[in-house]
GROMACS .gro file of C-alpha atoms in nm:
model
  293
    1UNK     CA    1   0.019  -0.090  -0.007
    2UNK     CA    2   0.105   0.326  -0.141
    3UNK     CA    3   0.156   0.676   0.206
    4UNK     CA    4   0.209   0.974   0.071
    5UNK     CA    5   0.334   1.283   0.196
    6UNK     CA    6   0.014   1.333   0.375
    7UNK     CA    7   0.076   1.094   0.642
    8UNK     CA    8   0.376   1.200   0.697
    9UNK     CA    9   0.217   1.570   0.822
   10UNK     CA   10  -0.001   1.356   1.007
   11UNK     CA   11   0.209   1.221   1.196
   12UNK     CA   12   0.491   1.517   1.302
   13UNK     CA   13   0.193   1.707   1.304
   14UNK     CA   14   0.115   1.444   1.596
   15UNK     CA   15   0.423   1.466   1.751
   16UNK     CA   16   0.438   1.870   1.731
   17UNK     CA   17   0.098   1.943   1.911
   18UNK     CA   18   0.210   1.662   2.174
   19UNK     CA   19   0.579   1.845   2.213
   20UNK     CA   20   0.376   2.220   2.320
   21UNK     CA   21   0.285   1.955   2.708
   22UNK     CA   22   0.595   1.780   2.718
   23UNK     CA   23   0.922   1.862   2.622
   24UNK     CA   24   1.093   1.552   2.671
   25UNK     CA   25   1.263   1.441   2.428
   26UNK     CA   26   1.137   1.265   2.069
   27UNK     CA   27   1.208   1.002   1.943
   28UNK     CA   28   1.035   0.866   1.596
   29UNK     CA   29   1.035   0.445   1.556
   30UNK     CA   30   0.928   0.238   1.393
   31UNK     CA   31   0.596  -0.039   1.576
   32UNK     CA   32   0.515  -0.068   1.865
   33UNK     CA   33   0.787  -0.349   1.989
   34UNK     CA   34   1.010  -0.069   1.913
   35UNK     CA   35   0.803   0.206   2.123
   36UNK     CA   36   0.803  -0.033   2.426
   37UNK     CA   37   1.189  -0.142   2.398
   38UNK     CA   38   1.261   0.209   2.398
   39UNK     CA   39   0.980   0.320   2.692
   40UNK     CA   40   1.064   0.063   2.865
   41UNK     CA   41   1.486   0.042   2.831
   42UNK     CA   42   1.478   0.459   2.936
   43UNK     CA   43   1.275   0.452   3.163
   44UNK     CA   44   0.971   0.693   3.012
   45UNK     CA   45   1.284   0.925   2.931
   46UNK     CA   46   1.209   0.995   2.581
   47UNK     CA   47   0.858   1.037   2.466
   48UNK     CA   48   0.837   0.773   2.215
   49UNK     CA   49   0.624   0.777   1.919
   50UNK     CA   50   0.533   0.465   1.682
   51UNK     CA   51   0.561   0.507   1.313
   52UNK     CA   52   0.385   0.179   1.154
   53UNK     CA   53   0.671   0.169   0.930
   54UNK     CA   54   1.135   0.240   0.879
   55UNK     CA   55   1.015   0.450   0.618
   56UNK     CA   56   0.774   0.682   0.712
   57UNK     CA   57   0.993   0.738   1.029
   58UNK     CA   58   1.255   0.865   0.861
   59UNK     CA   59   0.985   1.106   0.670
   60UNK     CA   60   0.818   1.178   0.975
   61UNK     CA   61   1.170   1.285   1.152
   62UNK     CA   62   1.277   1.468   0.828
   63UNK     CA   63   0.953   1.668   0.885
   64UNK     CA   64   1.069   1.760   1.248
   65UNK     CA   65   1.351   1.930   1.160
   66UNK     CA   66   1.232   2.087   0.849
   67UNK     CA   67   0.960   2.307   1.084
   68UNK     CA   68   1.262   2.300   1.322
   69UNK     CA   69   1.190   2.150   1.656
   70UNK     CA   70   1.485   2.013   1.806
   71UNK     CA   71   1.545   1.740   2.041
   72UNK     CA   72   1.412   1.508   1.789
   73UNK     CA   73   1.511   1.203   1.674
   74UNK     CA   74   1.427   0.833   1.478
   75UNK     CA   75   1.576   0.554   1.564
   76UNK     CA   76   1.543   0.223   1.271
   77UNK     CA   77   1.634  -0.094   1.172
   78UNK     CA   78   1.953  -0.103   0.938
   79UNK     CA   79   1.841  -0.371   0.681
   80UNK     CA   80   1.957  -0.458   0.384
   81UNK     CA   81   1.965  -0.193   0.145
   82UNK     CA   82   2.091   0.195   0.164
   83UNK     CA   83   1.858   0.371   0.272
   84UNK     CA   84   1.935   0.487   0.609
   85UNK     CA   85   2.339   0.489   0.482
   86UNK     CA   86   2.243   0.778   0.270
   87UNK     CA   87   1.973   1.006   0.521
   88UNK     CA   88   2.248   1.005   0.767
   89UNK     CA   89   2.484   1.113   0.539
   90UNK     CA   90   2.224   1.465   0.475
   91UNK     CA   91   2.210   1.453   0.851
   92UNK     CA   92   1.927   1.346   0.971
   93UNK     CA   93   1.908   1.289   1.327
   94UNK     CA   94   1.849   0.898   1.217
   95UNK     CA   95   2.038   0.662   1.521
   96UNK     CA   96   1.997   0.249   1.371
   97UNK     CA   97   2.043  -0.032   1.534
   98UNK     CA   98   2.369  -0.268   1.592
   99UNK     CA   99   2.318  -0.551   1.312
  100UNK     CA  100   2.051  -0.539   1.092
  101UNK     CA  101   1.795  -0.471   1.320
  102UNK     CA  102   1.653  -0.453   1.678
  103UNK     CA  103   1.608  -0.811   1.667
  104UNK     CA  104   1.971  -0.929   1.547
  105UNK     CA  105   2.139  -0.701   1.821
  106UNK     CA  106   1.959  -0.803   2.093
  107UNK     CA  107   2.056  -1.142   2.007
  108UNK     CA  108   2.400  -1.069   2.045
  109UNK     CA  109   2.416  -0.981   2.406
  110UNK     CA  110   2.360  -1.166   2.706
  111UNK     CA  111   1.972  -1.111   2.721
  112UNK     CA  112   1.938  -1.389   2.419
  113UNK     CA  113   2.158  -1.654   2.655
  114UNK     CA  114   1.958  -1.620   2.910
  115UNK     CA  115   1.654  -1.630   2.730
  116UNK     CA  116   1.794  -2.006   2.589
  117UNK     CA  117   1.846  -2.064   2.974
  118UNK     CA  118   1.570  -1.948   3.103
  119UNK     CA  119   1.314  -2.183   2.864
  120UNK     CA  120   1.526  -2.501   2.694
  121UNK     CA  121   1.701  -2.821   2.866
  122UNK     CA  122   1.925  -2.721   3.144
  123UNK     CA  123   2.121  -3.105   3.086
  124UNK     CA  124   2.076  -3.075   2.674
  125UNK     CA  125   2.199  -2.685   2.676
  126UNK     CA  126   2.520  -2.876   2.856
  127UNK     CA  127   2.522  -3.110   2.657
  128UNK     CA  128   2.526  -2.946   2.369
  129UNK     CA  129   2.841  -2.672   2.459
  130UNK     CA  130   2.604  -2.376   2.589
  131UNK     CA  131   2.378  -2.077   2.463
  132UNK     CA  132   2.716  -1.931   2.314
  133UNK     CA  133   2.778  -2.316   2.104
  134UNK     CA  134   2.409  -2.253   1.952
  135UNK     CA  135   2.493  -1.884   1.852
  136UNK     CA  136   2.770  -2.008   1.674
  137UNK     CA  137   2.571  -2.279   1.533
  138UNK     CA  138   2.264  -2.054   1.420
  139UNK     CA  139   2.450  -1.738   1.286
  140UNK     CA  140   2.654  -1.949   1.033
  141UNK     CA  141   2.279  -2.031   0.887
  142UNK     CA  142   2.213  -1.673   0.880
  143UNK     CA  143   2.494  -1.538   0.739
  144UNK     CA  144   2.422  -1.763   0.427
  145UNK     CA  145   2.037  -1.545   0.443
  146UNK     CA  146   2.140  -1.222   0.469
  147UNK     CA  147   2.380  -1.295   0.189
  148UNK     CA  148   2.097  -1.302  -0.034
  149UNK     CA  149   1.885  -1.035   0.151
  150UNK     CA  150   2.148  -0.820   0.067
  151UNK     CA  151   2.184  -0.960  -0.291
  152UNK     CA  152   1.812  -0.891  -0.305
  153UNK     CA  153   1.790  -0.561  -0.257
  154UNK     CA  154   2.183  -0.449  -0.482
  155UNK     CA  155   1.951  -0.630  -0.766
  156UNK     CA  156   1.620  -0.575  -0.786
  157UNK     CA  157   1.510  -0.961  -0.789
  158UNK     CA  158   1.210  -0.974  -0.497
  159UNK     CA  159   1.197  -1.242  -0.365
  160UNK     CA  160   0.928  -1.356  -0.174
  161UNK     CA  161   1.152  -1.432   0.183
  162UNK     CA  162   0.808  -1.384   0.428
  163UNK     CA  163   0.677  -1.702   0.214
  164UNK     CA  164   0.908  -1.931   0.298
  165UNK     CA  165   0.968  -2.045   0.661
  166UNK     CA  166   1.254  -2.100   0.702
  167UNK     CA  167   1.267  -2.305   1.004
  168UNK     CA  168   1.137  -2.629   0.804
  169UNK     CA  169   1.471  -2.645   0.627
  170UNK     CA  170   1.700  -2.677   0.954
  171UNK     CA  171   1.720  -3.010   1.079
  172UNK     CA  172   1.578  -3.030   1.388
  173UNK     CA  173   1.831  -3.339   1.490
  174UNK     CA  174   2.204  -3.219   1.329
  175UNK     CA  175   2.058  -2.859   1.331
  176UNK     CA  176   2.221  -2.808   0.993
  177UNK     CA  177   2.161  -2.578   0.729
  178UNK     CA  178   1.991  -2.767   0.338
  179UNK     CA  179   2.089  -2.431   0.236
  180UNK     CA  180   2.000  -2.572  -0.205
  181UNK     CA  181   1.617  -2.612  -0.010
  182UNK     CA  182   1.574  -2.294   0.062
  183UNK     CA  183   1.728  -2.109  -0.225
  184UNK     CA  184   1.443  -2.391  -0.431
  185UNK     CA  185   1.163  -2.314  -0.221
  186UNK     CA  186   1.241  -1.875  -0.230
  187UNK     CA  187   1.287  -1.980  -0.593
  188UNK     CA  188   0.910  -2.153  -0.616
  189UNK     CA  189   0.776  -1.852  -0.426
  190UNK     CA  190   0.920  -1.527  -0.658
  191UNK     CA  191   0.816  -1.472  -1.021
  192UNK     CA  192   1.089  -1.435  -1.237
  193UNK     CA  193   1.367  -1.510  -1.027
  194UNK     CA  194   1.688  -1.510  -1.118
  195UNK     CA  195   1.796  -1.937  -1.174
  196UNK     CA  196   1.839  -2.184  -0.850
  197UNK     CA  197   2.272  -2.205  -0.906
  198UNK     CA  198   2.318  -1.801  -0.885
  199UNK     CA  199   2.094  -1.809  -0.558
  200UNK     CA  200   2.305  -2.127  -0.405
  201UNK     CA  201   2.619  -1.930  -0.499
  202UNK     CA  202   2.563  -1.600  -0.371
  203UNK     CA  203   2.459  -1.776  -0.013
  204UNK     CA  204   2.705  -1.957  -0.028
  205UNK     CA  205   2.992  -1.721  -0.049
  206UNK     CA  206   3.028  -1.826  -0.392
  207UNK     CA  207   2.966  -1.495  -0.572
  208UNK     CA  208   3.062  -1.270  -0.290
  209UNK     CA  209   2.921  -0.929  -0.264
  210UNK     CA  210   3.070  -0.653  -0.320
  211UNK     CA  211   3.059  -0.447  -0.071
  212UNK     CA  212   2.915  -0.770   0.196
  213UNK     CA  213   2.626  -0.612   0.459
  214UNK     CA  214   2.827  -0.482   0.717
  215UNK     CA  215   2.703  -0.320   0.994
  216UNK     CA  216   2.935   0.065   1.117
  217UNK     CA  217   2.903  -0.092   1.455
  218UNK     CA  218   3.125  -0.281   1.405
  219UNK     CA  219   2.882  -0.566   1.495
  220UNK     CA  220   2.925  -0.881   1.389
  221UNK     CA  221   2.843  -1.125   1.152
  222UNK     CA  222   2.544  -0.872   1.004
  223UNK     CA  223   2.227  -1.066   0.961
  224UNK     CA  224   1.815  -1.038   1.017
  225UNK     CA  225   1.733  -1.116   1.379
  226UNK     CA  226   1.423  -1.323   1.280
  227UNK     CA  227   1.601  -1.502   1.053
  228UNK     CA  228   1.887  -1.580   1.362
  229UNK     CA  229   1.504  -1.639   1.611
  230UNK     CA  230   1.374  -1.857   1.389
  231UNK     CA  231   1.698  -2.035   1.312
  232UNK     CA  232   1.708  -2.102   1.699
  233UNK     CA  233   1.318  -2.173   1.794
  234UNK     CA  234   1.420  -2.599   1.574
  235UNK     CA  235   1.711  -2.565   1.862
  236UNK     CA  236   1.542  -2.481   2.123
  237UNK     CA  237   1.279  -2.817   2.049
  238UNK     CA  238   1.528  -3.074   1.988
  239UNK     CA  239   1.893  -3.037   2.110
  240UNK     CA  240   1.904  -2.782   2.344
  241UNK     CA  241   1.584  -2.813   2.488
  242UNK     CA  242   1.187  -2.927   2.481
  243UNK     CA  243   0.991  -2.626   2.385
  244UNK     CA  244   0.661  -2.724   2.171
  245UNK     CA  245   0.696  -2.611   1.846
  246UNK     CA  246   0.455  -2.311   1.893
  247UNK     CA  247   0.675  -2.109   2.210
  248UNK     CA  248   0.956  -2.138   1.936
  249UNK     CA  249   0.742  -1.852   1.705
  250UNK     CA  250   1.085  -1.613   1.622
  251UNK     CA  251   0.750  -1.356   1.674
  252UNK     CA  252   0.702  -1.474   2.037
  253UNK     CA  253   1.073  -1.558   2.045
  254UNK     CA  254   1.161  -1.207   1.987
  255UNK     CA  255   0.874  -1.061   2.197
  256UNK     CA  256   1.039  -1.266   2.484
  257UNK     CA  257   1.402  -1.212   2.374
  258UNK     CA  258   1.271  -0.818   2.397
  259UNK     CA  259   1.151  -0.779   2.764
  260UNK     CA  260   1.452  -0.950   2.885
  261UNK     CA  261   1.692  -0.709   2.712
  262UNK     CA  262   1.474  -0.434   2.745
  263UNK     CA  263   1.638  -0.413   3.159
  264UNK     CA  264   1.984  -0.392   3.034
  265UNK     CA  265   1.998  -0.145   2.723
  266UNK     CA  266   2.088   0.154   2.878
  267UNK     CA  267   2.404   0.013   2.992
  268UNK     CA  268   2.460  -0.107   2.709
  269UNK     CA  269   2.719   0.056   2.543
  270UNK     CA  270   2.470   0.108   2.169
  271UNK     CA  271   2.182   0.290   2.533
  272UNK     CA  272   2.490   0.482   2.654
  273UNK     CA  273   2.593   0.584   2.294
  274UNK     CA  274   2.284   0.662   2.203
  275UNK     CA  275   2.177   0.870   2.522
  276UNK     CA  276   2.473   1.082   2.429
  277UNK     CA  277   2.372   1.160   2.026
  278UNK     CA  278   2.024   1.316   2.205
  279UNK     CA  279   2.235   1.528   2.455
  280UNK     CA  280   2.404   1.634   2.185
  281UNK     CA  281   2.107   1.701   1.927
  282UNK     CA  282   1.979   1.989   2.286
  283UNK     CA  283   2.406   2.170   2.225
  284UNK     CA  284   2.295   2.184   1.854
  285UNK     CA  285   2.192   2.064   1.580
  286UNK     CA  286   2.429   1.852   1.365
  287UNK     CA  287   2.527   1.613   1.643
  288UNK     CA  288   2.728   1.321   1.540
  289UNK     CA  289   2.655   1.003   1.575
  290UNK     CA  290   2.850   0.864   1.840
  291UNK     CA  291   3.137   0.494   1.755
  292UNK     CA  292   3.252   0.313   1.967
  293UNK     CA  293   3.470   0.366   2.169
   0.00000   0.00000   0.00000
């Protein structure tokens, strides 16, 4: 569904009206889950406005800047395209999550380990090598999917990722990934898809992507958070736990992970840099995004 410039104005208008009664810094985000995460993580220090989509959030923030409203910033996913990088270069006060998105960022923290220990099997986790063993296995899987996502953005392939269940291509017993089967399913779900051989060679790294998707904050490897959780959920059903399939749905796991991670995000390097960035917006209108030291 297309979104008109009026929709951006409505969001920005709503924020401007609220600003008359609340002088806390404004943070514009994509959706309600982002809003809940940041409100909980920063103890309602900021007024957080969900906009529905990344593009709406970015454009609403640009409208606020154009109106001269200081102290407004935008927190969004970086994803696999160059949109956020381009808006940063334009001077828009945008502060992206580490890695590709929020869930990818917090999957690389202790919050994920705590989630695994909470819902997995203590004995199975110990026998398998601990939560870090699950992380290593899953990251190897999702890096290949990340390559496909990056190539899809750059080449305009229109791959129907949402139509393919990644977890169905991960072996319940061995956690091995059927890469060719996943690529074949993507091709079948996509009209005018590239040849299967092309998809496989991109996914396995035979055909390199230049430049490879990366995070300016050096969070590595780079991947989509829900891809990670879809594969991790398979591990929690057998090798690392005995969960029912419904309990390991990536959306459900994402909610659990956000709830755990929100308690510590403020003390993370990302959280500390975010607060410095917001403070900088109040001191000058050309605040630079802090980089990890």
